[in-house]
Amino acid sequence: MTISLSIPGDAAHMSVLRATAASVAARARLTLDQLEDVRLAVEEAATTLLAGSPAAIEVSMDPTNLPLTVTVSASPTGPVDLDPKGFSWTILSAMTDEFEVDASGGSVTLTMRFASLTPST
């Protein structure tokens, strides 16, 4: 059951992304600390993409498949800082169990994975 969300490429809609990410993380049975990491990582990924002035930001996640995989993607019209030594990369690497970037075909996709620490019932 994949949950997908598309928001306009405007920071005014970040609260929707944060709330959705937190809700999905809770459904995936992540700990409270992990839930906060997911929320902040999604916000950081989207903020990184917003720097490129995309028309929209797409987020996709499936709470039934663990580890929870969250993709945040956009087609930026301007430059996006994807420096592995940059601040955003450092933050995203610290908050996730795995973090990947794919910048091809005119779009940028940030993929983050969060392993569940709580047993499923």
Backbone as ProteinMPNN parsed JSONL, in Angstrom:
{"seq_chain_A": "MTISLSIPGDAAHMSVLRATAASVAARARLTLDQLEDVRLAVEEAATTLLAGSPAAIEVSMDPTNLPLTVTVSASPTGPVDLDPKGFSWTILSAMTDEFEVDASGGSVTLTMRFASLTPST", "coords_chain_A": {"N_chain_A": [[0.846, -1.169, 0.0], [1.176, 1.744, -1.163], [1.719, 5.094, -0.323], [1.293, 8.131, -1.778], [2.174, 11.495, -2.364], [1.786, 14.703, -3.652], [2.986, 17.929, -3.701], [2.768, 21.478, -4.264], [5.713, 23.201, -5.431], [6.602, 24.846, -3.119], [7.508, 26.331, -0.099], [5.482, 26.797, 1.709], [3.869, 24.61, 1.898], [5.108, 22.657, 3.34], [4.366, 21.738, 5.864], [2.362, 19.902, 5.406], [3.772, 17.798, 4.222], [5.464, 17.076, 6.375], [3.591, 16.259, 8.326], [2.314, 14.125, 7.021], [4.478, 12.37, 6.611], [5.171, 11.785, 9.291], [2.837, 10.522, 10.153], [2.745, 8.241, 8.498], [5.126, 7.008, 9.274], [4.492, 6.364, 11.902], [2.508, 4.497, 11.45], [4.08, 2.526, 10.341], [5.179, 1.476, 12.515], [7.429, 2.592, 13.739], [9.798, 3.786, 16.164], [9.278, 6.5, 18.529], [11.45, 8.282, 18.391], [12.506, 7.581, 15.894], [10.326, 8.234, 14.305], [10.361, 11.017, 14.497], [12.829, 11.43, 13.256], [12.199, 10.591, 10.633], [10.276, 12.501, 9.929], [11.81, 14.899, 10.062], [13.848, 14.284, 8.22], [12.426, 14.01, 5.806], [11.524, 16.616, 5.552], [14.015, 17.954, 5.309], [14.994, 16.801, 2.93], [13.032, 17.654, 1.095], [13.336, 20.424, 1.342], [15.901, 20.724, 0.334], [15.409, 20.071, -2.349], [13.619, 22.097, -2.992], [15.244, 24.29, -3.331], [15.947, 24.221, -5.971], [13.808, 25.26, -7.317], [11.414, 23.68, -8.144], [8.366, 22.731, -9.878], [6.722, 21.036, -8.504], [6.806, 18.793, -5.67], [7.272, 15.426, -5.092], [6.322, 12.796, -2.967], [6.733, 9.535, -1.769], [5.798, 6.605, -0.02], [5.671, 3.484, 1.765], [4.075, 2.068, 4.328], [3.784, -0.602, 4.95], [5.888, -2.117, 4.109], [8.966, -2.993, 5.335], [12.435, -2.267, 5.571], [11.089, 1.013, 6.176], [10.713, 2.84, 3.323], [11.282, 5.912, 1.916], [10.714, 8.097, -0.684], [11.644, 11.127, -2.094], [11.074, 13.363, -4.559], [11.725, 15.525, -7.401], [11.559, 17.742, -10.217], [13.804, 19.856, -10.733], [14.235, 23.291, -11.731], [16.376, 24.815, -11.427], [19.692, 24.959, -9.897], [20.544, 22.336, -7.572], [21.866, 21.544, -4.454], [23.842, 18.893, -4.206], [26.061, 17.992, -2.924], [28.124, 15.625, -1.462], [29.503, 16.309, 0.826], [28.117, 18.329, 1.882], [25.83, 20.245, 3.973], [23.067, 19.375, 3.988], [23.271, 16.756, 3.015], [24.797, 15.58, 5.02], [23.035, 15.793, 7.215], [20.857, 14.22, 6.296], [22.09, 11.728, 5.967], [22.723, 11.145, 8.613], [20.222, 10.872, 9.837], [18.98, 8.708, 8.688], [18.811, 5.164, 7.928], [19.728, 4.285, 5.537], [20.69, 6.133, 2.659], [20.185, 7.51, -0.489], [20.931, 9.114, -3.62], [19.609, 10.044, -6.714], [20.216, 11.602, -9.602], [19.063, 12.039, -12.456], [17.911, 12.218, -15.846], [16.709, 14.74, -15.725], [15.424, 14.905, -13.321], [15.517, 14.775, -9.702], [15.938, 12.413, -7.237], [15.608, 11.571, -3.919], [16.239, 8.966, -1.843], [15.326, 7.408, 1.1], [15.837, 5.207, 3.83], [14.398, 3.623, 6.648], [14.799, 1.572, 9.279], [12.727, -0.542, 11.217], [12.594, -0.558, 14.726], [10.918, -1.661, 16.462], [9.063, -4.549, 17.378], [6.927, -6.194, 15.05], [3.381, -6.754, 15.203]], "CA_chain_A": [[0.0, 0.0, 0.0], [2.025, 2.922, -1.284], [1.087, 6.392, -0.122], [1.985, 9.135, -2.578], [1.71, 12.856, -2.128], [2.414, 15.714, -4.483], [2.679, 19.279, -3.232], [3.415, 22.516, -5.073], [7.088, 23.506, -5.044], [6.538, 26.056, -2.307], [7.749, 26.003, 1.307], [4.245, 26.943, 2.482], [3.189, 23.311, 1.975], [5.967, 21.705, 4.048], [3.683, 21.146, 7.018], [1.623, 18.729, 4.909], [4.763, 16.725, 4.076], [5.896, 16.643, 7.71], [2.496, 15.533, 8.979], [2.12, 12.852, 6.31], [5.622, 11.515, 6.916], [5.055, 11.329, 10.673], [1.716, 9.586, 10.225], [3.145, 6.981, 7.856], [6.145, 6.405, 10.129], [3.779, 5.764, 13.039], [1.836, 3.28, 10.954], [5.128, 1.532, 10.098], [5.584, 1.025, 13.844], [8.741, 3.096, 14.111], [9.826, 4.374, 17.497], [9.039, 7.948, 18.522], [12.66, 8.943, 17.9], [12.564, 7.341, 14.453], [9.245, 9.02, 13.715], [10.886, 12.385, 14.384], [13.868, 11.397, 12.219], [11.527, 10.54, 9.332], [9.666, 13.819, 9.701], [12.86, 15.88, 9.785], [14.563, 13.903, 6.994], [11.569, 14.366, 4.676], [11.578, 18.074, 5.438], [15.336, 18.337, 4.798], [15.058, 16.399, 1.524], [12.169, 18.549, 0.326], [13.966, 21.746, 1.361], [17.011, 20.638, -0.617], [14.852, 20.121, -3.698], [12.983, 23.405, -3.191], [16.262, 25.243, -3.779], [15.973, 24.168, -7.427], [12.546, 25.83, -7.818], [10.584, 22.749, -8.913], [6.928, 23.016, -9.9], [6.091, 20.175, -7.496], [7.624, 17.8, -4.972], [6.554, 14.163, -4.957], [6.773, 11.939, -1.878], [6.116, 8.215, -1.829], [6.225, 5.724, 1.071], [4.798, 2.338, 2.0], [4.265, 1.67, 5.729], [3.673, -2.051, 5.121], [7.17, -2.727, 3.754], [10.076, -2.53, 6.154], [12.478, -0.959, 6.191], [10.281, 2.06, 5.565], [11.451, 3.551, 2.273], [10.644, 7.174, 1.559], [11.355, 8.786, -1.799], [11.26, 12.521, -2.297], [11.616, 13.679, -5.877], [11.277, 16.738, -8.073], [12.267, 18.131, -11.437], [14.194, 21.241, -10.47], [14.553, 24.153, -12.867], [17.628, 25.47, -11.061], [20.652, 24.069, -9.243], [20.262, 21.707, -6.281], [23.137, 21.171, -3.821], [23.929, 17.454, -3.94], [27.431, 17.754, -2.487], [28.17, 14.645, -0.366], [30.093, 16.918, 2.016], [27.269, 19.454, 2.235], [25.032, 20.175, 5.208], [21.87, 18.538, 3.815], [23.701, 15.357, 2.87], [25.21, 15.155, 6.358], [21.819, 15.635, 8.024], [20.089, 13.075, 5.798], [22.842, 10.504, 6.266], [22.658, 10.906, 10.055], [18.86, 10.557, 10.264], [18.451, 7.552, 7.984], [19.636, 3.956, 7.932], [20.333, 4.327, 4.207], [20.338, 7.355, 1.935], [20.697, 7.489, -1.861], [20.523, 10.207, -4.491], [19.636, 9.77, -8.149], [19.974, 12.825, -10.367], [19.141, 11.665, -13.869], [16.712, 12.485, -16.627], [16.078, 16.008, -15.379], [14.804, 14.888, -12.0], [16.354, 14.384, -8.575], [15.205, 11.576, -6.286], [16.299, 11.248, -2.676], [15.63, 7.774, -1.266], [15.743, 7.221, 2.485], [15.301, 3.994, 4.46], [14.334, 3.656, 8.108], [14.48, 0.242, 9.782], [11.901, -0.553, 12.424], [13.224, -1.107, 15.934], [9.861, -2.25, 17.286], [8.571, -5.781, 16.788], [5.577, -6.093, 14.468], [2.404, -7.649, 15.836]], "C_chain_A": [[0.896, 1.237, 0.0], [1.195, 4.192, -1.118], [1.926, 7.408, -0.874], [1.342, 10.488, -2.35], [2.487, 13.782, -3.043], [1.988, 17.075, -3.959], [3.313, 20.28, -4.195], [4.822, 22.798, -4.547], [7.189, 24.819, -4.3], [6.658, 25.65, -0.84], [6.487, 26.087, 2.166], [3.533, 25.606, 2.681], [3.996, 22.255, 2.728], [5.27, 21.044, 5.227], [2.887, 19.912, 6.614], [2.575, 17.549, 4.759], [5.182, 16.18, 5.436], [4.823, 15.804, 8.386], [2.266, 14.17, 8.325], [3.249, 11.881, 6.641], [5.529, 10.956, 8.333], [3.94, 10.297, 10.823], [2.079, 8.223, 9.628], [4.198, 6.265, 8.706], [5.504, 5.744, 11.349], [3.093, 4.479, 12.62], [2.84, 2.158, 10.694], [5.729, 1.017, 11.409], [7.018, 1.416, 14.192], [8.662, 3.699, 15.506], [9.551, 5.875, 17.39], [10.25, 8.72, 18.016], [12.789, 8.772, 16.386], [11.494, 8.15, 13.724], [9.707, 10.46, 13.506], [11.98, 12.459, 13.322], [13.254, 11.383, 10.82], [10.959, 11.912, 8.993], [10.718, 14.855, 9.307], [13.62, 15.566, 8.497], [13.742, 14.247, 5.755], [11.583, 15.875, 4.47], [12.914, 18.528, 4.847], [15.465, 17.979, 3.314], [14.233, 17.343, 0.656], [12.763, 19.955, 0.259], [15.137, 21.793, 0.383], [16.503, 20.771, -2.047], [14.191, 21.464, -4.001], [13.973, 24.454, -3.685], [16.354, 25.295, -5.301], [14.705, 24.673, -8.083], [11.717, 24.861, -8.669], [9.119, 23.191, -8.896], [6.221, 22.238, -8.798], [7.14, 19.282, -6.845], [6.743, 16.582, -4.749], [7.166, 13.356, -3.821], [6.01, 10.627, -1.968], [6.68, 7.364, -0.702], [5.203, 4.624, 1.278], [5.022, 1.83, 3.419], [4.188, 0.166, 5.953], [4.95, -2.785, 4.759], [8.269, -2.124, 4.604], [11.377, -3.05, 5.574], [11.601, 0.042, 5.443], [11.158, 2.805, 4.567], [10.636, 4.764, 1.872], [11.422, 7.771, 0.395], [10.765, 10.182, -1.9], [11.892, 12.923, -3.616], [11.002, 14.946, -6.445], [12.075, 16.896, -9.359], [12.639, 19.601, -11.293], [14.494, 22.007, -11.763], [15.847, 24.915, -12.624], [18.539, 24.491, -10.348], [20.17, 23.576, -7.874], [21.605, 21.242, -5.71], [23.11, 19.689, -3.448], [25.347, 17.061, -3.526], [27.439, 16.773, -1.314], [28.789, 15.192, 0.923], [29.267, 18.099, 2.508], [26.427, 19.193, 3.473], [23.838, 19.238, 5.063], [22.228, 17.062, 3.739], [24.08, 14.79, 4.238], [23.999, 14.89, 7.243], [21.057, 14.381, 7.595], [20.797, 11.756, 6.084], [22.753, 10.144, 7.742], [21.278, 10.432, 10.506], [18.291, 9.283, 9.66], [19.36, 6.348, 8.175], [20.365, 3.821, 6.598], [19.827, 5.571, 3.496], [20.994, 7.306, 0.563], [20.162, 8.69, -2.629], [20.632, 9.74, -5.936], [19.259, 11.066, -8.858], [20.149, 12.485, -11.841], [17.83, 12.013, -14.558], [15.992, 13.765, -16.26], [15.376, 16.021, -14.041], [15.823, 14.46, -10.949], [15.475, 13.604, -7.611], [16.104, 11.272, -5.11], [15.546, 10.081, -2.047], [16.218, 7.537, 0.112], [15.093, 5.958, 3.036], [15.45, 4.089, 5.971], [13.912, 2.275, 8.589], [13.695, 0.331, 11.068], [12.673, -1.181, 13.571], [12.177, -1.766, 16.824], [9.366, -3.526, 16.601], [7.175, -5.578, 16.199], [4.658, -7.097, 15.117], [1.318, -8.002, 14.871]], "O_chain_A": [[1.316, 1.709, 1.057], [0.118, 4.335, -1.697], [3.127, 7.532, -0.636], [0.13, 10.604, -2.169], [3.703, 13.655, -3.186], [0.8, 17.35, -3.791], [4.292, 19.958, -4.868], [5.084, 22.65, -3.353], [7.785, 25.781, -4.784], [5.981, 24.723, -0.394], [6.44, 25.5, 3.246], [2.676, 25.493, 3.558], [3.613, 21.085, 2.753], [5.567, 19.893, 5.55], [2.754, 18.976, 7.402], [2.233, 16.424, 5.124], [5.248, 14.966, 5.63], [5.119, 14.754, 8.956], [2.048, 13.176, 9.018], [3.003, 10.707, 6.917], [5.785, 9.77, 8.546], [4.095, 9.311, 11.543], [1.754, 7.181, 10.198], [4.157, 5.042, 8.837], [5.939, 4.674, 11.774], [3.099, 3.491, 13.355], [2.501, 0.98, 10.81], [6.669, 0.223, 11.403], [7.732, 0.665, 14.857], [7.585, 4.076, 15.97], [9.586, 6.447, 16.3], [10.1, 9.704, 17.291], [13.143, 9.717, 15.681], [11.743, 8.686, 12.644], [9.466, 11.048, 12.452], [12.055, 13.432, 12.572], [13.73, 12.081, 9.924], [11.149, 12.414, 7.885], [10.54, 15.596, 8.34], [13.996, 16.48, 7.762], [14.291, 14.722, 4.762], [11.647, 16.352, 3.336], [12.938, 19.398, 3.976], [15.988, 18.771, 2.531], [14.69, 17.78, -0.4], [12.693, 20.604, -0.785], [15.334, 22.79, -0.311], [17.087, 21.489, -2.859], [14.204, 21.916, -5.145], [13.59, 25.398, -4.376], [16.792, 26.299, -5.862], [14.541, 24.528, -9.295], [11.357, 25.19, -9.799], [8.692, 23.93, -8.009], [5.241, 22.714, -8.225], [8.215, 19.05, -7.399], [5.612, 16.695, -4.277], [8.388, 13.244, -3.722], [4.803, 10.607, -2.209], [7.883, 7.384, -0.445], [4.017, 4.804, 1.004], [6.056, 1.221, 3.693], [4.498, -0.302, 7.049], [5.085, -3.968, 5.072], [8.483, -0.912, 4.604], [11.416, -4.192, 5.118], [11.399, -0.07, 4.234], [12.212, 3.333, 4.922], [9.458, 4.658, 1.533], [12.64, 7.934, 0.472], [9.554, 10.38, -1.803], [13.109, 12.836, -3.777], [9.924, 15.381, -6.039], [13.118, 16.271, -9.554], [11.877, 20.484, -11.687], [14.949, 21.433, -12.752], [16.354, 25.586, -13.523], [18.199, 23.316, -10.208], [19.494, 24.288, -7.133], [22.392, 20.612, -6.416], [22.44, 19.288, -2.496], [25.776, 15.93, -3.754], [26.832, 17.047, -0.28], [28.618, 14.605, 1.992], [29.667, 18.793, 3.443], [26.329, 18.063, 3.953], [23.616, 18.389, 5.926], [21.555, 16.221, 4.336], [23.725, 13.659, 4.57], [23.945, 13.876, 7.939], [20.659, 13.576, 8.436], [20.144, 10.765, 6.412], [22.713, 8.963, 8.088], [21.176, 9.666, 11.464], [17.227, 8.824, 10.076], [20.528, 6.488, 8.536], [21.482, 3.306, 6.539], [18.694, 6.008, 3.699], [22.2, 7.091, 0.45], [19.089, 9.213, -2.33], [21.621, 9.12, -6.329], [18.139, 11.56, -8.733], [21.237, 12.624, -12.401], [16.778, 12.091, -13.923], [14.782, 13.87, -16.462], [14.791, 17.035, -13.658], [16.853, 13.864, -11.265], [14.404, 14.066, -7.216], [17.219, 10.778, -5.274], [14.356, 10.19, -1.754], [17.435, 7.473, 0.283], [13.932, 5.674, 2.742], [16.459, 4.558, 6.498], [12.785, 1.851, 8.335], [13.968, 1.183, 11.915], [13.324, -2.212, 13.404], [12.524, -2.369, 17.84], [9.263, -3.571, 15.375], [6.344, -4.878, 16.777], [5.094, -8.169, 15.536], [0.402, -8.747, 15.219]]}, "name": "protein", "num_of_chains": 1, "seq": "MTISLSIPGDAAHMSVLRATAASVAARARLTLDQLEDVRLAVEEAATTLLAGSPAAIEVSMDPTNLPLTVTVSASPTGPVDLDPKGFSWTILSAMTDEFEVDASGGSVTLTMRFASLTPST"}
